[in-house]
Structure formats: C-alpha cells, structure tokens
Amino acid sequence: PGFYAASGSSAVSPLSASSATTLHLSGGASAGDNEWSNGMIVVVKAPSNASSFNLTIIASGSERIDGEQQIVLESDNAAVTLLRCHNSRWSIV
C-alpha cells in the first residue's frame, strides 16, 4: 500500500513527476467503496526531482494530516508514512 511518482514520468501521466503533482487521500462514500480503515498505512515517496516538482498530499474534506489539510514533499526522494486513525485523520509515523 504505497505511492511512488517515478522521475521521468510522462507529462500526460495522472501522477507525473515531470510536473508538480497532487495526491488526494479520498475514500468511498459507502461501505465497500475502498474506504480507509483505522490502522491502514500509506507510504508515499517523492521522486528524485521533487525539489523542482513538489508532491502535495491532501486530506479529504474535513480530514487532517497531523492537524493540517495538506503536506508537501519538496525534497528529492522525500518519503512519509501515514497511519489512518480515529476514523477521520492521518498521523505521520
């Protein structure tokens, strides 16, 4: 369960490392729609050119990532591990 935007991705790729990219942590609206569950972990690693093309991770709706609506990976090869907790937030671990 992770995400990696590879350096040199095509600009037409939905998760391109050749432009600034946004990753939304959104879930389904009803049971069985790939909802996030407490205890789930997501690992996000930025590409080797993240200092030029930042990777922004945005929480869904009123959810937060350690109290923030979004976090930005702006260092080359930066990585973050997120833990789903309390049914409505993510914690950086």
PDB file of C-alpha atoms in Angstrom:
ATOM      1  CA  PRO A   1       0.000   0.000   0.000  1.00  0.00           C
ATOM      2  CA  GLY A   2       2.112   2.846  -1.241  1.00  0.00           C
ATOM      3  CA  PHE A   3       2.610   5.501  -3.868  1.00  0.00           C
ATOM      4  CA  TYR A   4       5.721   6.475  -5.789  1.00  0.00           C
ATOM      5  CA  ALA A   5       5.931   9.085  -8.542  1.00  0.00           C
ATOM      6  CA  ALA A   6       8.841   7.946 -10.660  1.00  0.00           C
ATOM      7  CA  SER A   7      11.245  10.509 -12.116  1.00  0.00           C
ATOM      8  CA  GLY A   8      10.788  10.947 -15.829  1.00  0.00           C
ATOM      9  CA  SER A   9       7.095  10.086 -15.881  1.00  0.00           C
ATOM     10  CA  SER A  10       5.197  11.373 -18.865  1.00  0.00           C
ATOM     11  CA  ALA A  11       3.586  14.797 -18.527  1.00  0.00           C
ATOM     12  CA  VAL A  12       0.291  13.177 -19.571  1.00  0.00           C
ATOM     13  CA  SER A  13       0.523  10.688 -16.702  1.00  0.00           C
ATOM     14  CA  PRO A  14      -2.046  11.434 -13.977  1.00  0.00           C
ATOM     15  CA  LEU A  15       0.726  11.198 -11.383  1.00  0.00           C
ATOM     16  CA  SER A  16       3.606  12.698 -13.263  1.00  0.00           C
ATOM     17  CA  ALA A  17       6.985  13.501 -11.784  1.00  0.00           C
ATOM     18  CA  SER A  18       7.562  15.934 -14.635  1.00  0.00           C
ATOM     19  CA  SER A  19       5.237  18.496 -13.087  1.00  0.00           C
ATOM     20  CA  ALA A  20       4.031  19.418  -9.613  1.00  0.00           C
ATOM     21  CA  THR A  21       1.639  16.656  -8.531  1.00  0.00           C
ATOM     22  CA  THR A  22      -1.210  16.368  -6.029  1.00  0.00           C
ATOM     23  CA  LEU A  23      -2.235  13.145  -4.315  1.00  0.00           C
ATOM     24  CA  HIS A  24      -5.702  13.158  -2.690  1.00  0.00           C
ATOM     25  CA  LEU A  25      -6.363  10.813   0.232  1.00  0.00           C
ATOM     26  CA  SER A  26     -10.059  10.419  -0.520  1.00  0.00           C
ATOM     27  CA  GLY A  27     -12.239   7.450   0.329  1.00  0.00           C
ATOM     28  CA  GLY A  28     -15.517   5.922  -0.783  1.00  0.00           C
ATOM     29  CA  ALA A  29     -18.921   7.235   0.213  1.00  0.00           C
ATOM     30  CA  SER A  30     -20.385   3.921   1.324  1.00  0.00           C
ATOM     31  CA  ALA A  31     -19.348   0.512   2.624  1.00  0.00           C
ATOM     32  CA  GLY A  32     -17.303  -1.452   0.128  1.00  0.00           C
ATOM     33  CA  ASP A  33     -16.113   1.635  -1.763  1.00  0.00           C
ATOM     34  CA  ASN A  34     -12.464   1.229  -0.781  1.00  0.00           C
ATOM     35  CA  GLU A  35     -12.885   3.283   2.365  1.00  0.00           C
ATOM     36  CA  TRP A  36      -9.897   3.872   4.615  1.00  0.00           C
ATOM     37  CA  SER A  37      -9.998   1.905   7.862  1.00  0.00           C
ATOM     38  CA  ASN A  38      -8.245   2.628  11.146  1.00  0.00           C
ATOM     39  CA  GLY A  39      -4.807   1.038  11.184  1.00  0.00           C
ATOM     40  CA  MET A  40      -4.205   1.297   7.430  1.00  0.00           C
ATOM     41  CA  ILE A  41      -0.785   2.613   6.458  1.00  0.00           C
ATOM     42  CA  VAL A  42       0.129   4.502   3.291  1.00  0.00           C
ATOM     43  CA  VAL A  43       3.737   5.135   2.311  1.00  0.00           C
ATOM     44  CA  VAL A  44       4.413   7.998  -0.109  1.00  0.00           C
ATOM     45  CA  LYS A  45       7.820   8.549  -1.693  1.00  0.00           C
ATOM     46  CA  ALA A  46       8.596  11.564  -3.818  1.00  0.00           C
ATOM     47  CA  PRO A  47      10.690  11.357  -6.994  1.00  0.00           C
ATOM     48  CA  SER A  48      14.346  12.308  -7.292  1.00  0.00           C
ATOM     49  CA  ASN A  49      13.306  15.679  -8.736  1.00  0.00           C
ATOM     50  CA  ALA A  50      10.802  16.666  -6.020  1.00  0.00           C
ATOM     51  CA  SER A  51      12.765  19.849  -5.276  1.00  0.00           C
ATOM     52  CA  SER A  52      11.728  21.037  -8.753  1.00  0.00           C
ATOM     53  CA  PHE A  53       8.328  19.314  -8.921  1.00  0.00           C
ATOM     54  CA  ASN A  54       6.763  19.154  -5.442  1.00  0.00           C
ATOM     55  CA  LEU A  55       4.396  16.361  -4.419  1.00  0.00           C
ATOM     56  CA  THR A  56       1.407  17.624  -2.388  1.00  0.00           C
ATOM     57  CA  ILE A  57      -0.665  15.198  -0.310  1.00  0.00           C
ATOM     58  CA  ILE A  58      -4.173  16.464   0.535  1.00  0.00           C
ATOM     59  CA  ALA A  59      -6.549  15.022   3.130  1.00  0.00           C
ATOM     60  CA  SER A  60     -10.160  14.517   2.078  1.00  0.00           C
ATOM     61  CA  GLY A  61     -12.848  17.031   3.133  1.00  0.00           C
ATOM     62  CA  SER A  62     -12.628  17.868   6.842  1.00  0.00           C
ATOM     63  CA  GLU A  63      -9.975  15.221   7.486  1.00  0.00           C
ATOM     64  CA  ARG A  64      -6.482  16.259   8.536  1.00  0.00           C
ATOM     65  CA  ILE A  65      -2.899  15.027   8.382  1.00  0.00           C
ATOM     66  CA  ASP A  66      -1.499  15.773  11.848  1.00  0.00           C
ATOM     67  CA  GLY A  67      -3.794  18.793  12.026  1.00  0.00           C
ATOM     68  CA  GLU A  68      -3.058  20.100   8.531  1.00  0.00           C
ATOM     69  CA  GLN A  69      -5.168  19.912   5.367  1.00  0.00           C
ATOM     70  CA  GLN A  70      -2.109  19.058   3.292  1.00  0.00           C
ATOM     71  CA  ILE A  71       1.583  18.283   3.428  1.00  0.00           C
ATOM     72  CA  VAL A  72       4.173  18.912   0.730  1.00  0.00           C
ATOM     73  CA  LEU A  73       7.144  16.709  -0.103  1.00  0.00           C
ATOM     74  CA  GLU A  74       9.626  19.144  -1.582  1.00  0.00           C
ATOM     75  CA  SER A  75      12.957  17.397  -1.070  1.00  0.00           C
ATOM     76  CA  ASP A  76      14.356  14.942  -3.573  1.00  0.00           C
ATOM     77  CA  ASN A  77      13.425  11.361  -2.603  1.00  0.00           C
ATOM     78  CA  ALA A  78      11.473  12.556   0.448  1.00  0.00           C
ATOM     79  CA  ALA A  79       9.149   9.973   1.982  1.00  0.00           C
ATOM     80  CA  VAL A  80       6.342   9.938   4.529  1.00  0.00           C
ATOM     81  CA  THR A  81       4.430   7.125   6.219  1.00  0.00           C
ATOM     82  CA  LEU A  82       0.822   7.901   7.154  1.00  0.00           C
ATOM     83  CA  LEU A  83      -1.329   5.954   9.617  1.00  0.00           C
ATOM     84  CA  ARG A  84      -5.133   6.115   9.404  1.00  0.00           C
ATOM     85  CA  CYS A  85      -6.636   6.679  12.858  1.00  0.00           C
ATOM     86  CA  HIS A  86      -9.769   7.869  14.674  1.00  0.00           C
ATOM     87  CA  ASN A  87     -11.890   7.374  11.521  1.00  0.00           C
ATOM     88  CA  SER A  88     -11.141  10.872  10.294  1.00  0.00           C
ATOM     89  CA  ARG A  89      -7.461  11.690  10.368  1.00  0.00           C
ATOM     90  CA  TRP A  90      -3.990  10.637   9.367  1.00  0.00           C
ATOM     91  CA  SER A  91      -0.906  10.655  11.583  1.00  0.00           C
ATOM     92  CA  ILE A  92       2.655  10.875  10.318  1.00  0.00           C
ATOM     93  CA  VAL A  93       4.596   7.943  11.747  1.00  0.00           C
TER      94      VAL A  93
END
